[in-house]
Short mmCIF file of C-alpha atoms (C1' of nucleotides) in Angstrom, two decimals:
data_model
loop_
_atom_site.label_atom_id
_atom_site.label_comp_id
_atom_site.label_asym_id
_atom_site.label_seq_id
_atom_site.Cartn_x
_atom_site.Cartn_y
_atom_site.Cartn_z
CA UNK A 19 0.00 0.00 0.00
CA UNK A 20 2.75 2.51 0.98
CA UNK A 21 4.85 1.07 -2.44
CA UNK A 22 5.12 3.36 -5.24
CA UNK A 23 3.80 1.30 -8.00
CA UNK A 24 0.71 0.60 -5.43
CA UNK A 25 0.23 4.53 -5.37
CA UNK A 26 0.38 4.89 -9.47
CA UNK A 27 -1.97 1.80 -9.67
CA UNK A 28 -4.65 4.14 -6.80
CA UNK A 29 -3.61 7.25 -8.31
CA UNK A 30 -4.76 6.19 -11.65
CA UNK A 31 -7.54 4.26 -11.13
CA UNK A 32 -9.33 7.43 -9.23
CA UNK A 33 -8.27 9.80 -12.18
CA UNK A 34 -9.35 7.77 -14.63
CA UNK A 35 -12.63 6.32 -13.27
CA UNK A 36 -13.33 10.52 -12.57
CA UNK A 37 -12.52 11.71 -15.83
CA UNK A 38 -11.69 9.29 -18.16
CA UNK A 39 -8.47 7.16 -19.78
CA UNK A 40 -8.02 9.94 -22.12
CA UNK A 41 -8.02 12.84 -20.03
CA UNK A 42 -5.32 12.08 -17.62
CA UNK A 43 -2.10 12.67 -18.46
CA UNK A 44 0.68 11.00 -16.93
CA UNK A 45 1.89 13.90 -15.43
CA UNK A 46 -1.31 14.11 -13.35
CA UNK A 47 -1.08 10.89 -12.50
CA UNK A 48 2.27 11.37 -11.27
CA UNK A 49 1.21 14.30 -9.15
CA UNK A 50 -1.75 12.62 -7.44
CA UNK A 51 0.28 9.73 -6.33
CA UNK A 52 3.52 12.34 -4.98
CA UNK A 53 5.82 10.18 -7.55
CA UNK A 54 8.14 11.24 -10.39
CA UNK A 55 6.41 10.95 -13.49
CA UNK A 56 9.63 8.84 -15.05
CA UNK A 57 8.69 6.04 -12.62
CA UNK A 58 5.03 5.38 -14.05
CA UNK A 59 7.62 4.51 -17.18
CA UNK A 60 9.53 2.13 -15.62
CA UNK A 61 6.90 0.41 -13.93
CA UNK A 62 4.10 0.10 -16.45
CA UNK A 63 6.28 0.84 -19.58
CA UNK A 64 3.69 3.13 -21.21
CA UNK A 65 0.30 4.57 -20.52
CA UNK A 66 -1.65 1.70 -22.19
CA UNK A 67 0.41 -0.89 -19.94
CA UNK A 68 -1.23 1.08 -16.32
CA UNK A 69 -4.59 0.89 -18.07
CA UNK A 70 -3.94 -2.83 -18.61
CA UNK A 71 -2.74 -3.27 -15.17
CA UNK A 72 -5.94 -1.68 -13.74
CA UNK A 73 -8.13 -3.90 -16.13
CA UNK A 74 -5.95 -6.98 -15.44
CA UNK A 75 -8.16 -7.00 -12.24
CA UNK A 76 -11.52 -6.55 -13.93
CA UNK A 77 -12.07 -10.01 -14.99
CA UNK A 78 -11.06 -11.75 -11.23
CA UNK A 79 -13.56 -8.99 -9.71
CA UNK A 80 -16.15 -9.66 -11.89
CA UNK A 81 -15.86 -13.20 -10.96
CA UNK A 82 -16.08 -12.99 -7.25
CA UNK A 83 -18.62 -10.71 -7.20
CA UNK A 84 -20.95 -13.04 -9.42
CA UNK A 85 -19.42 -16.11 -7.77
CA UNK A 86 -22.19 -16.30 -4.53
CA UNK A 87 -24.98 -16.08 -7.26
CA UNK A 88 -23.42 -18.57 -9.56
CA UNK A 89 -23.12 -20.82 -6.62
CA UNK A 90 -26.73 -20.60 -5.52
CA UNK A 91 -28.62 -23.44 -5.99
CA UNK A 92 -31.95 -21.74 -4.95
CA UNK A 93 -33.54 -20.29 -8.20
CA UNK A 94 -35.52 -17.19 -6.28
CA UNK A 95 -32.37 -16.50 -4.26
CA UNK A 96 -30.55 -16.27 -7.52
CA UNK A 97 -32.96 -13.20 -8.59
CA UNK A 98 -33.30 -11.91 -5.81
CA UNK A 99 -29.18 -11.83 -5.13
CA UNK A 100 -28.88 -10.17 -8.89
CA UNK A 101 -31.51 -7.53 -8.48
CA UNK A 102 -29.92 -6.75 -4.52
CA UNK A 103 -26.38 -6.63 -6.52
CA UNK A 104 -26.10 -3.39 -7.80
CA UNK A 105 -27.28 -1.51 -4.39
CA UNK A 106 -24.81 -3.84 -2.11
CA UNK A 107 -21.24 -2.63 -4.12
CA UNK A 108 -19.19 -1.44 -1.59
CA UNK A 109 -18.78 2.40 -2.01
CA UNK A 110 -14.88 2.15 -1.78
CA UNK A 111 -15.09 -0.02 -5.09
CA UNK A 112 -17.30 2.58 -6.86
CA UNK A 113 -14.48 4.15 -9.10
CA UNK A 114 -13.02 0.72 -10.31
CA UNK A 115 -16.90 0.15 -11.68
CA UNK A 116 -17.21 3.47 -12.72
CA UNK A 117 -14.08 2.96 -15.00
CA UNK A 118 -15.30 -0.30 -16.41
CA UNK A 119 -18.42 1.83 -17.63
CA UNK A 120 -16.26 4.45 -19.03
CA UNK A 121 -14.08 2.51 -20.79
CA UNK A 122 -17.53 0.51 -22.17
CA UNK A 123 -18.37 3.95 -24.53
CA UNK A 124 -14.43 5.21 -24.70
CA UNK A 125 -12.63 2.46 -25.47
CA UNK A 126 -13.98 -1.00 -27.71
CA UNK A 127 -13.45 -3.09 -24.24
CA UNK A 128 -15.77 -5.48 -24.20
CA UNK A 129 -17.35 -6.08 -20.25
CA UNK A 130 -20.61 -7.69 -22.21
CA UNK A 131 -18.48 -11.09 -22.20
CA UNK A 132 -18.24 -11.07 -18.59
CA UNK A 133 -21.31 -10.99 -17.77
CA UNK A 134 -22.62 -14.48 -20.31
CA UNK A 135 -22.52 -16.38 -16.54
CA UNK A 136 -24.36 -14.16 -15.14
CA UNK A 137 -26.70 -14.28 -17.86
CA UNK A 138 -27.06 -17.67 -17.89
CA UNK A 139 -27.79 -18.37 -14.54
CA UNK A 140 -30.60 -16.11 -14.56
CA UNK A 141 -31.56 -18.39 -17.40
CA UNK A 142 -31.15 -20.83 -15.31
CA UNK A 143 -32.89 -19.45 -12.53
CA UNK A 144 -36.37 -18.44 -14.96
CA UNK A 145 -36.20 -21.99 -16.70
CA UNK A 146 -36.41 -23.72 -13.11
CA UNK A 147 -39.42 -21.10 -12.26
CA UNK A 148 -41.21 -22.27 -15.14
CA UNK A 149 -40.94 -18.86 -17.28
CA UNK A 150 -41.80 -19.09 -20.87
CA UNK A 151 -38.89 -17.66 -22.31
CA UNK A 152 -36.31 -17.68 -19.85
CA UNK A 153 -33.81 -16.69 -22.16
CA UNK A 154 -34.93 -12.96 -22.47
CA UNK A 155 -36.28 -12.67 -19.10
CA UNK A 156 -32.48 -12.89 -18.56
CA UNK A 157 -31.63 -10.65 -20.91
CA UNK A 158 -33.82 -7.97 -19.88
CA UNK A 159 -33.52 -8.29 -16.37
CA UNK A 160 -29.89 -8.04 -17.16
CA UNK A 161 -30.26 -4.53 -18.88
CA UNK A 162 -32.27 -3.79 -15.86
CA UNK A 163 -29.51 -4.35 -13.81
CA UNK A 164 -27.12 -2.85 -15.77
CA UNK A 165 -29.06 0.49 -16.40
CA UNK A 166 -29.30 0.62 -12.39
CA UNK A 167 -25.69 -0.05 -12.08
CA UNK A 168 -25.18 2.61 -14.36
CA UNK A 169 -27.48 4.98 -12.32
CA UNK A 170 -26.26 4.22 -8.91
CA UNK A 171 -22.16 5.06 -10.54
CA UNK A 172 -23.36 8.23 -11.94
CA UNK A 173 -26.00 9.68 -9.57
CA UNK A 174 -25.21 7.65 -6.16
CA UNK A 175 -27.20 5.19 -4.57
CA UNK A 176 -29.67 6.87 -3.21
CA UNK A 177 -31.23 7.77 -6.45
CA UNK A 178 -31.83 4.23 -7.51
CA UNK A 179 -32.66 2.46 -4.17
CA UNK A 180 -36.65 2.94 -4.09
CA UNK A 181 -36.54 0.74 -7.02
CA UNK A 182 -35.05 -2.55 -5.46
CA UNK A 183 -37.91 -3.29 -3.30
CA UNK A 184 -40.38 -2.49 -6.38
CA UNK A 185 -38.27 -4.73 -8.42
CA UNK A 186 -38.16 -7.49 -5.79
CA UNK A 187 -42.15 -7.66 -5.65
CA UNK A 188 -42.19 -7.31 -9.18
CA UNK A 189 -40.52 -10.52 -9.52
CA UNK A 190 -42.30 -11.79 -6.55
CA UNK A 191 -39.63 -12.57 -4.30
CA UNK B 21 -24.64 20.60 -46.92
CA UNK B 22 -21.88 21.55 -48.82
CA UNK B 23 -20.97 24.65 -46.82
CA UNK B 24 -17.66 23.96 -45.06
CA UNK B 25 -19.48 24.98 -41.60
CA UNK B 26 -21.60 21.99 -41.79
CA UNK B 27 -19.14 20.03 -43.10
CA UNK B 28 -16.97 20.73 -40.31
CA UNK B 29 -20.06 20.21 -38.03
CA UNK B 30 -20.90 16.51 -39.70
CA UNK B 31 -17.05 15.14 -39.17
CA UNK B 32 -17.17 16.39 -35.85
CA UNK B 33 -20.19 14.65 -34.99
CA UNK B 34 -18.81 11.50 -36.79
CA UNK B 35 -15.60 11.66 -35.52
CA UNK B 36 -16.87 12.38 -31.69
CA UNK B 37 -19.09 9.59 -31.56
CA UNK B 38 -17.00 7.16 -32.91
CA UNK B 39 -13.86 8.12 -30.65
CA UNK B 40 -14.61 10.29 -28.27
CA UNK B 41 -14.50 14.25 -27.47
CA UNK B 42 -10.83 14.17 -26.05
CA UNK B 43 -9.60 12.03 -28.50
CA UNK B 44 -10.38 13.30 -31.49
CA UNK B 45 -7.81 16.62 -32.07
CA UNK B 46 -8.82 19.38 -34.11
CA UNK B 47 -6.27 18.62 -37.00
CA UNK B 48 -8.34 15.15 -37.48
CA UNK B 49 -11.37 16.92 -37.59
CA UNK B 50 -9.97 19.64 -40.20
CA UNK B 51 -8.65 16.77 -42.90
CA UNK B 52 -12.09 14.49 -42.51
CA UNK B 53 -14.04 17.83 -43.52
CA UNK B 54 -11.75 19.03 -45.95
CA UNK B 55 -10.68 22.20 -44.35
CA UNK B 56 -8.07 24.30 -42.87
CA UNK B 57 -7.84 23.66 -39.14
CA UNK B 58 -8.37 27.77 -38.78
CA UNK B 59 -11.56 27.03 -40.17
CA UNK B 60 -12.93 25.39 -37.04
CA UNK B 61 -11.79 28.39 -34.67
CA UNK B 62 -13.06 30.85 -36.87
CA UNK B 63 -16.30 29.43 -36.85
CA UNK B 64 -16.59 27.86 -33.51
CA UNK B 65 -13.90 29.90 -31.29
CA UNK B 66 -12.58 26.66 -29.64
CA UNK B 67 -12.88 23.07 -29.81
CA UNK B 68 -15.22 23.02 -26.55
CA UNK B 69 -17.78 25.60 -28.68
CA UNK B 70 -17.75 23.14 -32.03
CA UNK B 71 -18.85 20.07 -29.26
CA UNK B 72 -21.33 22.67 -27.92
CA UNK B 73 -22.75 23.09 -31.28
CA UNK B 74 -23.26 19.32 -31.93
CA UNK B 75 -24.63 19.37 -28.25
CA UNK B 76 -27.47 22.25 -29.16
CA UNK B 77 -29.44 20.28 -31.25
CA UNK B 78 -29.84 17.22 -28.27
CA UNK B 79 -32.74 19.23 -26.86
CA UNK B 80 -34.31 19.81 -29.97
CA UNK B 81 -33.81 16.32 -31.50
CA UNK B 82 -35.05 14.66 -27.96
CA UNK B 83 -38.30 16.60 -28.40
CA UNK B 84 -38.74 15.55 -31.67
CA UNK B 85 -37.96 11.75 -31.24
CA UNK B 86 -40.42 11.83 -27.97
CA UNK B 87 -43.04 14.18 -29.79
CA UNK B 88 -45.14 11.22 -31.26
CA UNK B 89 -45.37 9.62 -27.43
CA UNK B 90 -45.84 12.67 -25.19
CA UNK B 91 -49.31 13.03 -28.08
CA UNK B 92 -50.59 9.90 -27.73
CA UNK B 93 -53.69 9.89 -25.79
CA UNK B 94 -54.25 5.77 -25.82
CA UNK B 95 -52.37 4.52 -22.68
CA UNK B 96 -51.57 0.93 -23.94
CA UNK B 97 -49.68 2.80 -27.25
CA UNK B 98 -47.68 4.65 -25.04
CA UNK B 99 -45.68 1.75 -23.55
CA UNK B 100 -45.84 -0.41 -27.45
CA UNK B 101 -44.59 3.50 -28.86
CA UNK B 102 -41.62 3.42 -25.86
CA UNK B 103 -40.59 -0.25 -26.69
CA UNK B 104 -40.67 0.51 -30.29
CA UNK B 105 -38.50 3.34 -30.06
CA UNK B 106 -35.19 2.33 -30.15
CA UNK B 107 -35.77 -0.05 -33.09
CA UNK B 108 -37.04 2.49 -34.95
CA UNK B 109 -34.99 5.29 -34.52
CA UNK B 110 -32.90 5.87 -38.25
CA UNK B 111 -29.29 4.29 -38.84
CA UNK B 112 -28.39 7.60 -40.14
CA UNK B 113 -28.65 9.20 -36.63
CA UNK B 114 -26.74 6.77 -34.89
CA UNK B 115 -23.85 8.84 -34.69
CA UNK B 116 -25.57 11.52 -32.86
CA UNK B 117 -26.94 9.40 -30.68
CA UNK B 118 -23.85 7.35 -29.77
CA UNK B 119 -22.29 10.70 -29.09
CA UNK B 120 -25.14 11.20 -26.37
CA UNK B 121 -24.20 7.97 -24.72
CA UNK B 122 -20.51 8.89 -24.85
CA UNK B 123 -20.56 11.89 -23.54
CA UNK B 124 -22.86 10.85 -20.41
CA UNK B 125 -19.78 9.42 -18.95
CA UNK B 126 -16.94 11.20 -20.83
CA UNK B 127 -18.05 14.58 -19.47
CA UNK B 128 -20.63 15.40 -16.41
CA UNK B 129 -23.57 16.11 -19.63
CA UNK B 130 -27.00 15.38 -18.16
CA UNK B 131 -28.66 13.76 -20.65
CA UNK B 132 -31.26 12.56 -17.35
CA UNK B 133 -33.11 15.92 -17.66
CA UNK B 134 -34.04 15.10 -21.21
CA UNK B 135 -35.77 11.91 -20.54
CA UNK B 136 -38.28 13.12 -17.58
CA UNK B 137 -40.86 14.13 -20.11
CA UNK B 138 -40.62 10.48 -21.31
CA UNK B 139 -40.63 8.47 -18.44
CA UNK B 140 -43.49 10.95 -16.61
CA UNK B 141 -45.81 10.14 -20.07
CA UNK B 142 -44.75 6.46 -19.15
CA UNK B 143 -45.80 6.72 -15.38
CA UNK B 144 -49.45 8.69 -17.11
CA UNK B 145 -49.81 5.48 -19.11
CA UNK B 146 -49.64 3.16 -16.42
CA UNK B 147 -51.94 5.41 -13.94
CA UNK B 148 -54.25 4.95 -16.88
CA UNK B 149 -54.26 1.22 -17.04
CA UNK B 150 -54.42 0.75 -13.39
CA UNK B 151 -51.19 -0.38 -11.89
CA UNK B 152 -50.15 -0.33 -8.41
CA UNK B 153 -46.58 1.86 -8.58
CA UNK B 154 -46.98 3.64 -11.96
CA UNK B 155 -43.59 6.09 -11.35
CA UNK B 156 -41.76 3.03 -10.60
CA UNK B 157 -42.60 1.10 -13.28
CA UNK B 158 -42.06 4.02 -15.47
CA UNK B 159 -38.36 4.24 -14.47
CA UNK B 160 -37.96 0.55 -14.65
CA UNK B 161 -39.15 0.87 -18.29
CA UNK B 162 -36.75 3.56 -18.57
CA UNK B 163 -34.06 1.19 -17.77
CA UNK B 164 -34.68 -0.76 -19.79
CA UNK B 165 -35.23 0.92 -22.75
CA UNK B 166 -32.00 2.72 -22.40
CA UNK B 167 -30.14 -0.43 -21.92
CA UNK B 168 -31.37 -1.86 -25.08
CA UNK B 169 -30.52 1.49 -26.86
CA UNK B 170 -27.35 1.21 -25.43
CA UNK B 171 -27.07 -2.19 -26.76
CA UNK B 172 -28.11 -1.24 -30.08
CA UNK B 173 -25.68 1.46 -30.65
CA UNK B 174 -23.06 -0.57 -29.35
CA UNK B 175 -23.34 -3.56 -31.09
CA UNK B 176 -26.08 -3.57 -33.52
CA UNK B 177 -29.96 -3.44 -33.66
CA UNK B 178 -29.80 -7.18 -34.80
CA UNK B 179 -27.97 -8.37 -31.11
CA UNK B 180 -31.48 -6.51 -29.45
CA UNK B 181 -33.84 -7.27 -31.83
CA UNK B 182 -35.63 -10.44 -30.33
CA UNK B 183 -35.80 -8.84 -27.32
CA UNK B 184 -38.74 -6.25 -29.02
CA UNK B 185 -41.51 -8.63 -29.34
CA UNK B 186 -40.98 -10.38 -25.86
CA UNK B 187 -41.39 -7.14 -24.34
CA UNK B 188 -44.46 -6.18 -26.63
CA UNK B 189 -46.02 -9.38 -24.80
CA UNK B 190 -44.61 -8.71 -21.81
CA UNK B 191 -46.40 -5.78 -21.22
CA UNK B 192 -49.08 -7.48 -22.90
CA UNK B 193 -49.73 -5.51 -25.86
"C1'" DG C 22 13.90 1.72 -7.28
"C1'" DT C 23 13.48 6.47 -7.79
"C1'" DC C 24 14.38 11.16 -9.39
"C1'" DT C 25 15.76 15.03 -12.63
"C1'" DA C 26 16.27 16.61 -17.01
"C1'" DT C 27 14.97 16.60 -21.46
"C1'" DA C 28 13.62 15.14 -26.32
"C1'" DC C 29 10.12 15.84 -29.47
"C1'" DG C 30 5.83 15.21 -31.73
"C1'" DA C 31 0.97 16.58 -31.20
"C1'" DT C 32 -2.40 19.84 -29.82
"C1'" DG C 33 -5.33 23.88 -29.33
"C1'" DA C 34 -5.27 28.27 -30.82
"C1'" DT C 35 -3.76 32.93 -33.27
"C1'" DA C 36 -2.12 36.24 -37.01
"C1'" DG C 37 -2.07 37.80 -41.37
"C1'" DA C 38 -2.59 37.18 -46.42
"C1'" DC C 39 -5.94 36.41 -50.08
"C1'" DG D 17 -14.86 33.14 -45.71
"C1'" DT D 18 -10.91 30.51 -46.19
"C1'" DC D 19 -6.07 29.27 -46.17
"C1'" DT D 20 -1.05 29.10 -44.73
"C1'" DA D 21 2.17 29.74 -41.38
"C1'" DT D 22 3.26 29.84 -36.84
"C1'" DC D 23 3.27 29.58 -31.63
"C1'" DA D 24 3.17 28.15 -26.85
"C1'" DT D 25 2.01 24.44 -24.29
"C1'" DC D 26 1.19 19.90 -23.14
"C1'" DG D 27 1.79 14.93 -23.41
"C1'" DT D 28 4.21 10.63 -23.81
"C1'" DA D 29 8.32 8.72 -23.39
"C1'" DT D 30 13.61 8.15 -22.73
"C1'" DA D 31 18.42 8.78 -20.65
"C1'" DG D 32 21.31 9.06 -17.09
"C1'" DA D 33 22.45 10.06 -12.24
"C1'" DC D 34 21.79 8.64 -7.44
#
DNA sequence: GTCTATACGATGATAGAC
DNA sequence: GTCTATCATCGTATAGAC
């Protein structure tokens, strides 16, 4: 935590996630995390390379945040856990989601793949239910999901939270 | 059309949505129109005023694309006129659009404000046909319609298109 | 591992001629 | 209205000393 390259990594991922990959320069980077701007050089080669560093991450934390819902074996717990997602993110990890939003519209980056397992276990999750078409009730409570995600990044929490309890009733849980 | 301020204007627009505001340097802008870079500051003052330009006609267009909705007096065509929208809406204006989704997390750019005429003619519709929490289902809607458009302008109308008619049916219409 | 100094192309913007 | 030439600054990246 008190290393240097730690500092870059923090540095960075708050600039970025506030303004955007393309906005920062390295000098700013630099400043924010009280090193020499040379060293973000050494460490991460170029300015792509501490993007990549940042994103390494993305796929691992996508994983164990979906991982209790994957491993449910209850089909209503499994909606209700993905509709309760969005509003139980841990504020600290805000700008690391924020980024991965950016980077959806500023960069190609795809985060759609990472969510397929999430996807599919609300697939899952309808088919055992008995829905009709489980398959898009995925999908589209996926989008809902996302779009609150989105909301909750950009506005705070607060401005999205009335609509978990609707959405749990909704879905009867 | 063939004046060299809305040429500059058009690559711009083109250029903005499919890279981004920061990324896209004035130069660029001045070779994809056909024009000396001077042009743009003679016409615009700065790069910010050519973006606020583009940005002038969002109200306008909003209106417009909402128009048909906010007139329509049968409830139940309300909600098929909201799911229908983002299939319908013209190739041709992608860019512009895209450039709206951009910028909502490039720059601070509200585009919330724009929508509340929407999603209140959403929460009128389902007052009208009876429903318990019309706001809230409004703004789940919402969601959901601007996650498909997302979708759409991201990666296609084809990867959203089934999802149309389930919703149609969905809502029961 | 870390800093200072610096190269050098790109960028937003201006001045002046036509 | 439009172009060419030009400028100051910023941005990424490297070299070399400690």
């Amino acid at each position: 935590m008190t290393d240097k390259k730690e500092q870059i990594l923090n540095a960075a991922l708050a600039l970025f996630a506030a303004e955007g990959y393309k906005a920062v320069s390295t000098n700013k980077i630099a400043k924010k995390a009280k090193v020499s701007e040379g060293l973000i050089f050494r460490h991460f080669e170029n300015k792509q390379g501490l993007l990549d560093a940042i994103l390494g991450q993305a796929v691992d934390r996508t994983k164990v945040l979906f991982a209790p819902i994957i491993a449910e074996s209850d089909p209503k717990k499994v909606i209700e856990r993905g509709i309760r997602l969005p509003f139980t993110i841990d504020e600290g990890e805000y700008p690391f989601w924020k980024l991965q939003f950016k980077l959806k519209w500023e960069i190609e980056y795809s985060g759609a793949e990472k969510m397929r397992p999430f996807i599919e276990k609300l697939a899952w999750a309808f088919t055992e239910l008995g829905l009709k078409e489980p398959q898009k009730e995925a999908e589209i409570l996926n989008h809902i999901i996302e779009s609150i995600s989105g909301g909750i990044l950009k506005d705070g929490l607060e401005s999205q939270k009335p609509l978990m309890g609707f959405l749990l009733k909704k879905y009867s849980l």
